[in-house]
mmCIF file of C-alpha atoms in Angstrom:
data_model
loop_
_atom_site.group_PDB
_atom_site.id
_atom_site.type_symbol
_atom_site.label_atom_id
_atom_site.label_comp_id
_atom_site.label_asym_id
_atom_site.label_seq_id
_atom_site.Cartn_x
_atom_site.Cartn_y
_atom_site.Cartn_z
ATOM 1 C CA MET A 1 -182.082 58.278 35.509
ATOM 2 C CA THR A 2 -185.737 57.356 35.130
ATOM 3 C CA THR A 3 -186.342 53.788 33.994
ATOM 4 C CA GLU A 4 -189.000 52.893 31.464
ATOM 5 C CA SER A 5 -191.037 51.135 34.137
ATOM 6 C CA GLY A 6 -190.637 54.150 36.413
ATOM 7 C CA ALA A 7 -191.815 56.512 33.710
ATOM 8 C CA THR A 8 -194.791 54.262 32.993
ATOM 9 C CA ALA A 9 -195.732 54.189 36.680
ATOM 10 C CA VAL A 10 -195.613 57.985 36.885
ATOM 11 C CA GLU A 11 -197.729 58.293 33.747
ATOM 12 C CA SER A 12 -200.264 55.787 35.093
ATOM 13 C CA THR A 13 -200.516 57.689 38.366
ATOM 14 C CA ARG A 14 -201.015 60.981 36.570
ATOM 15 C CA THR A 15 -203.628 59.451 34.269
ATOM 16 C CA ALA A 16 -205.540 58.199 37.309
ATOM 17 C CA GLU A 17 -205.331 61.636 38.957
ATOM 18 C CA LEU A 18 -206.618 63.460 35.903
ATOM 19 C CA SER A 19 -209.310 60.892 35.197
ATOM 20 C CA SER A 20 -210.657 61.136 38.743
ATOM 21 C CA ALA A 21 -210.627 64.946 38.712
ATOM 22 C CA LEU A 22 -212.273 65.039 35.302
ATOM 23 C CA THR A 23 -215.049 62.707 36.408
ATOM 24 C CA GLY A 24 -215.705 64.878 39.450
ATOM 25 C CA LEU A 25 -215.782 68.086 37.407
ATOM 26 C CA LEU A 26 -218.154 66.705 34.814
ATOM 27 C CA ALA A 27 -220.433 65.612 37.659
ATOM 28 C CA ARG A 28 -220.321 69.151 39.099
ATOM 29 C CA ILE A 29 -221.222 70.641 35.728
ATOM 30 C CA GLU A 30 -224.065 68.178 35.222
ATOM 31 C CA SER A 31 -225.439 68.833 38.701
ATOM 32 C CA ALA A 32 -225.244 72.609 38.235
ATOM 33 C CA CYS A 33 -227.057 72.353 34.904
ATOM 34 C CA ARG A 34 -229.761 70.051 36.210
ATOM 35 C CA ALA A 35 -230.391 72.414 39.124
ATOM 36 C CA VAL A 36 -231.455 75.182 36.733
ATOM 37 C CA GLY A 37 -233.038 73.049 34.032
ATOM 38 C CA ARG A 38 -230.190 73.299 31.546
ATOM 39 C CA ASP A 39 -228.855 70.531 29.335
ATOM 40 C CA PRO A 40 -225.288 69.671 30.471
ATOM 41 C CA ALA A 41 -224.338 69.416 26.803
ATOM 42 C CA GLU A 42 -224.750 73.222 26.617
ATOM 43 C CA VAL A 43 -221.724 73.777 28.881
ATOM 44 C CA LYS A 44 -218.191 73.042 27.736
ATOM 45 C CA LEU A 45 -215.396 72.224 30.156
ATOM 46 C CA LEU A 46 -212.226 73.973 28.992
ATOM 47 C CA PRO A 47 -209.140 72.588 30.777
ATOM 48 C CA VAL A 48 -206.687 75.371 31.594
ATOM 49 C CA THR A 49 -203.310 73.741 31.020
ATOM 50 C CA LYS A 50 -200.929 76.673 31.392
ATOM 51 C CA PHE A 51 -197.808 75.762 33.390
ATOM 52 C CA PHE A 52 -198.515 72.045 32.910
ATOM 53 C CA PRO A 53 -196.593 69.815 30.497
ATOM 54 C CA ALA A 54 -197.736 68.656 27.090
ATOM 55 C CA SER A 55 -197.879 65.123 28.488
ATOM 56 C CA ASP A 56 -200.859 66.155 30.657
ATOM 57 C CA ILE A 57 -202.681 67.456 27.592
ATOM 58 C CA GLU A 58 -202.022 64.181 25.810
ATOM 59 C CA ILE A 59 -203.498 62.276 28.762
ATOM 60 C CA LEU A 60 -206.591 64.484 28.785
ATOM 61 C CA TYR A 61 -206.933 64.055 25.033
ATOM 62 C CA GLY A 62 -206.971 60.314 25.631
ATOM 63 C CA LEU A 63 -209.729 60.898 28.196
ATOM 64 C CA GLY A 64 -211.870 62.590 25.570
ATOM 65 C CA ARG A 65 -210.943 66.264 25.892
ATOM 66 C CA ARG A 66 -210.371 68.099 22.642
ATOM 67 C CA GLU A 67 -210.130 71.789 23.632
ATOM 68 C CA PHE A 68 -207.514 73.373 25.878
ATOM 69 C CA GLY A 69 -206.877 76.837 27.286
ATOM 70 C CA GLU A 70 -203.451 78.467 27.428
ATOM 71 C CA SER A 71 -202.437 81.962 28.469
ATOM 72 C CA ARG A 72 -198.828 82.455 27.350
ATOM 73 C CA ASP A 73 -197.934 82.546 23.667
ATOM 74 C CA GLN A 74 -194.448 81.074 23.916
ATOM 75 C CA GLU A 75 -195.508 78.179 26.135
ATOM 76 C CA ALA A 76 -198.583 77.455 24.048
ATOM 77 C CA GLY A 77 -196.670 77.582 20.776
ATOM 78 C CA ALA A 78 -194.248 74.932 22.014
ATOM 79 C CA LYS A 79 -197.119 72.672 23.085
ATOM 80 C CA VAL A 80 -198.927 73.131 19.790
ATOM 81 C CA ALA A 81 -195.770 72.094 17.933
ATOM 82 C CA SER A 82 -195.209 69.012 20.090
ATOM 83 C CA LEU A 83 -198.825 67.839 19.931
ATOM 84 C CA GLY A 84 -199.412 68.232 16.225
ATOM 85 C CA HIS A 85 -200.209 64.520 15.969
ATOM 86 C CA LEU A 86 -203.447 65.068 17.924
ATOM 87 C CA SER A 87 -205.531 65.927 14.906
ATOM 88 C CA GLN A 88 -208.760 67.022 16.615
ATOM 89 C CA ILE A 89 -207.233 69.354 19.201
ATOM 90 C CA ARG A 90 -208.407 72.966 19.464
ATOM 91 C CA TRP A 91 -206.516 75.704 21.277
ATOM 92 C CA HIS A 92 -207.965 78.652 23.187
ATOM 93 C CA MET A 93 -205.935 81.712 24.167
ATOM 94 C CA ILE A 94 -207.520 82.783 27.449
ATOM 95 C CA GLY A 95 -204.891 85.104 28.948
ATOM 96 C CA ARG A 96 -204.304 88.793 28.423
ATOM 97 C CA LEU A 97 -202.825 89.390 25.023
ATOM 98 C CA GLN A 98 -200.510 92.154 23.879
ATOM 99 C CA ARG A 99 -200.729 93.374 20.324
ATOM 100 C CA ASN A 100 -197.128 92.407 19.598
ATOM 101 C CA LYS A 101 -198.086 88.758 20.202
ATOM 102 C CA ALA A 102 -201.124 88.851 17.930
ATOM 103 C CA LYS A 103 -199.316 87.627 14.815
ATOM 104 C CA SER A 104 -197.863 84.646 16.649
ATOM 105 C CA VAL A 105 -201.112 83.717 18.411
ATOM 106 C CA ALA A 106 -202.956 83.933 15.095
ATOM 107 C CA ARG A 107 -200.901 80.993 13.850
ATOM 108 C CA TRP A 108 -201.972 78.527 16.547
ATOM 109 C CA ALA A 109 -205.153 79.682 18.314
ATOM 110 C CA ASP A 110 -208.589 78.541 17.257
ATOM 111 C CA ALA A 111 -210.197 81.029 19.659
ATOM 112 C CA VAL A 112 -209.120 84.030 21.724
ATOM 113 C CA HIS A 113 -211.157 84.853 24.839
ATOM 114 C CA SER A 114 -209.439 88.088 25.842
ATOM 115 C CA VAL A 115 -210.005 90.661 23.109
ATOM 116 C CA ASP A 116 -210.683 93.995 24.813
ATOM 117 C CA SER A 117 -209.788 96.723 22.318
ATOM 118 C CA GLU A 118 -210.212 97.597 18.679
ATOM 119 C CA ARG A 119 -206.431 97.874 18.302
ATOM 120 C CA LEU A 120 -205.981 94.288 19.487
ATOM 121 C CA ALA A 121 -208.810 93.076 17.255
ATOM 122 C CA THR A 122 -207.214 94.823 14.274
ATOM 123 C CA ALA A 123 -203.837 93.230 15.037
ATOM 124 C CA LEU A 124 -205.401 89.781 15.288
ATOM 125 C CA ASP A 125 -207.330 90.321 12.070
ATOM 126 C CA ALA A 126 -204.078 91.170 10.286
ATOM 127 C CA GLY A 127 -202.282 88.237 11.898
ATOM 128 C CA VAL A 128 -204.949 85.753 10.888
ATOM 129 C CA GLY A 129 -204.978 87.186 7.378
ATOM 130 C CA ALA A 130 -201.211 86.706 7.121
ATOM 131 C CA ALA A 131 -201.465 83.163 8.482
ATOM 132 C CA ARG A 132 -204.174 82.316 5.956
ATOM 133 C CA ASP A 133 -202.111 83.773 3.115
ATOM 134 C CA ALA A 134 -199.136 81.686 4.261
ATOM 135 C CA GLY A 135 -201.203 78.512 4.407
ATOM 136 C CA GLU A 136 -200.798 78.256 8.184
ATOM 137 C CA ARG A 137 -204.547 78.266 8.809
ATOM 138 C CA ASP A 138 -207.663 78.115 6.687
ATOM 139 C CA VAL A 139 -210.418 79.386 8.974
ATOM 140 C CA PRO A 140 -211.203 82.662 10.739
ATOM 141 C CA LEU A 141 -210.340 83.167 14.395
ATOM 142 C CA GLN A 142 -213.163 82.827 16.908
ATOM 143 C CA VAL A 143 -213.166 85.912 19.147
ATOM 144 C CA LEU A 144 -214.717 86.340 22.554
ATOM 145 C CA ILE A 145 -214.721 89.881 23.881
ATOM 146 C CA GLN A 146 -213.537 90.200 27.462
ATOM 147 C CA VAL A 147 -215.797 92.498 29.461
ATOM 148 C CA SER A 148 -214.510 94.235 32.577
ATOM 149 C CA LEU A 149 -216.792 93.750 35.566
ATOM 150 C CA ASP A 150 -214.576 95.690 37.974
ATOM 151 C CA ARG A 151 -212.945 98.374 35.792
ATOM 152 C CA ASP A 152 -209.493 97.201 36.908
ATOM 153 C CA PRO A 153 -207.213 97.838 33.903
ATOM 154 C CA GLY A 154 -204.698 95.354 35.266
ATOM 155 C CA ARG A 155 -207.167 92.514 34.778
ATOM 156 C CA GLY A 156 -208.181 93.406 31.237
ATOM 157 C CA GLY A 157 -211.588 93.803 29.659
ATOM 158 C CA VAL A 158 -213.544 96.445 27.813
ATOM 159 C CA ALA A 159 -215.905 98.708 29.736
ATOM 160 C CA PRO A 160 -219.551 97.648 29.274
ATOM 161 C CA ALA A 161 -220.375 101.011 27.681
ATOM 162 C CA ASP A 162 -217.750 100.378 24.984
ATOM 163 C CA LEU A 163 -218.839 96.813 24.253
ATOM 164 C CA PRO A 164 -221.239 97.553 21.352
ATOM 165 C CA ALA A 165 -218.600 99.427 19.348
ATOM 166 C CA LEU A 166 -215.973 96.737 19.878
ATOM 167 C CA ALA A 167 -218.434 93.992 18.989
ATOM 168 C CA ALA A 168 -219.286 95.768 15.747
ATOM 169 C CA HIS A 169 -215.596 96.170 14.932
ATOM 170 C CA VAL A 170 -214.909 92.461 15.448
ATOM 171 C CA ALA A 171 -217.998 91.416 13.483
ATOM 172 C CA GLU A 172 -216.892 93.534 10.533
ATOM 173 C CA SER A 173 -213.348 92.136 10.462
ATOM 174 C CA ALA A 174 -212.471 89.951 7.504
ATOM 175 C CA ASN A 175 -210.641 87.241 9.437
ATOM 176 C CA LEU A 176 -212.433 87.236 12.795
ATOM 177 C CA GLN A 177 -215.753 85.772 13.891
ATOM 178 C CA LEU A 178 -217.509 87.222 16.908
ATOM 179 C CA ALA A 179 -218.244 84.210 19.109
ATOM 180 C CA GLY A 180 -219.382 85.765 22.389
ATOM 181 C CA LEU A 181 -218.241 87.219 25.693
ATOM 182 C CA MET A 182 -215.792 86.337 28.458
ATOM 183 C CA ALA A 183 -215.442 87.819 31.927
ATOM 184 C CA ILE A 184 -213.724 87.278 35.255
ATOM 185 C CA PRO A 185 -215.595 88.427 38.368
ATOM 186 C CA PRO A 186 -213.957 90.976 40.665
ATOM 187 C CA LEU A 187 -211.756 89.604 43.418
ATOM 188 C CA ASP A 188 -213.167 88.904 46.867
ATOM 189 C CA VAL A 189 -216.829 89.515 46.017
ATOM 190 C CA ASP A 190 -219.893 87.330 45.650
ATOM 191 C CA PRO A 191 -219.724 86.277 41.970
ATOM 192 C CA GLU A 192 -223.489 85.754 41.691
ATOM 193 C CA PRO A 193 -224.532 89.371 40.953
ATOM 194 C CA GLU A 194 -221.502 89.814 38.694
ATOM 195 C CA PHE A 195 -222.477 86.825 36.574
ATOM 196 C CA ALA A 196 -226.056 88.121 36.516
ATOM 197 C CA ARG A 197 -224.789 91.431 35.149
ATOM 198 C CA LEU A 198 -222.686 89.599 32.574
ATOM 199 C CA ALA A 199 -225.760 87.621 31.478
ATOM 200 C CA THR A 200 -227.620 90.880 30.868
ATOM 201 C CA LEU A 201 -224.742 92.212 28.770
ATOM 202 C CA HIS A 202 -224.736 88.977 26.799
ATOM 203 C CA GLU A 203 -228.465 89.236 26.113
ATOM 204 C CA ARG A 204 -227.965 92.743 24.747
ATOM 205 C CA LEU A 205 -225.086 91.550 22.571
ATOM 206 C CA LEU A 206 -227.174 88.693 21.179
ATOM 207 C CA ALA A 207 -229.875 91.146 20.126
ATOM 208 C CA GLU A 208 -227.377 92.730 17.730
ATOM 209 C CA HIS A 209 -225.156 89.710 17.032
ATOM 210 C CA PRO A 210 -227.196 86.500 17.332
ATOM 211 C CA GLN A 211 -224.203 84.379 16.355
ATOM 212 C CA ALA A 212 -222.285 85.456 19.504
ATOM 213 C CA ARG A 213 -223.724 82.637 21.608
ATOM 214 C CA GLU A 214 -220.669 81.737 23.686
ATOM 215 C CA LEU A 215 -220.418 82.941 27.273
ATOM 216 C CA SER A 216 -217.052 82.028 28.799
ATOM 217 C CA ALA A 217 -217.464 82.430 32.556
ATOM 218 C CA GLY A 218 -216.751 80.433 35.683
ATOM 219 C CA MET A 219 -213.657 78.737 37.013
ATOM 220 C CA SER A 220 -212.817 76.132 39.652
ATOM 221 C CA GLY A 221 -214.449 77.937 42.569
ATOM 222 C CA ASP A 222 -217.471 79.577 40.975
ATOM 223 C CA LEU A 223 -218.540 77.482 38.011
ATOM 224 C CA GLU A 224 -221.939 76.671 39.537
ATOM 225 C CA ALA A 225 -222.818 80.361 39.829
ATOM 226 C CA ALA A 226 -221.665 80.973 36.257
ATOM 227 C CA ILE A 227 -223.774 78.100 34.945
ATOM 228 C CA ARG A 228 -226.826 79.485 36.753
ATOM 229 C CA HIS A 229 -226.384 82.650 34.712
ATOM 230 C CA GLY A 230 -225.905 81.084 31.306
ATOM 231 C CA SER A 231 -222.219 80.219 30.978
ATOM 232 C CA THR A 232 -221.501 77.973 27.999
ATOM 233 C CA CYS A 233 -217.804 77.479 28.814
ATOM 234 C CA VAL A 234 -216.175 77.037 32.215
ATOM 235 C CA ARG A 235 -212.407 77.491 32.300
ATOM 236 C CA VAL A 236 -210.973 75.129 34.912
ATOM 237 C CA GLY A 237 -207.374 74.798 36.003
ATOM 238 C CA THR A 238 -206.738 73.883 39.644
ATOM 239 C CA ALA A 239 -209.791 71.666 40.169
ATOM 240 C CA LEU A 240 -208.713 69.535 37.222
ATOM 241 C CA MET A 241 -204.952 69.851 36.967
ATOM 242 C CA GLY A 242 -204.077 70.239 40.643
ATOM 243 C CA ALA A 243 -201.591 72.722 42.087
ATOM 244 C CA ARG A 244 -199.239 74.363 39.611
ATOM 245 C CA PRO A 245 -195.962 72.475 39.276
ATOM 246 C CA ILE A 246 -192.987 74.322 40.761
ATOM 247 C CA THR A 247 -190.824 73.157 37.886
ATOM 248 C CA SER A 248 -191.740 71.788 34.499
ATOM 249 C CA ARG A 249 -191.861 68.069 34.074
#
């Protein structure tokens, strides 16, 4: 049985771990921005908290974080319910999303980074509309379109050639707002040219949809390269949270 003092000691240790990692990550982001003449305020750090307990999110909230990325609807929904007292929190769905989960995700997500088809966009639009009608939310859903840089269907993403049509579909939806693009570089390649290609796609998107300013790119190992090519949101799990827990805490 864990004593109160024991629980407090564990919480203090975890707070120190997360605080140290957060400080280091913010320094990395600032350094990467300064190196290319960007304002560090232009780049958001999005903690990826999937597989980690709600208590970690509460610690990070206390350290000033307000936005968090999750990738599994059931896990995220439970965290959202347990952390409802954190009034300024915003939730991002960053994982692949099936249409049958769209209605559920529409109830808790402020943004979805992984929209890659018109059918999914339509399902989310309907889900957000239902949630608004039910009084479960009062704002549209921010949508980032996931672009495939490797044409691997298992990793998600729309083909670059199909991006304009999907962007138009999202922009015309009643309950969605086109916020920008997201991409994951191919495995085992230099991410630099991939992020450069993504930046070009983003420039073309902005020409048609100037409100779609977000570029969600870069993770623990490649955030500097992503920032060099215009990322406005780096999604960081391991470098902040540490190794995934084997069991939930």
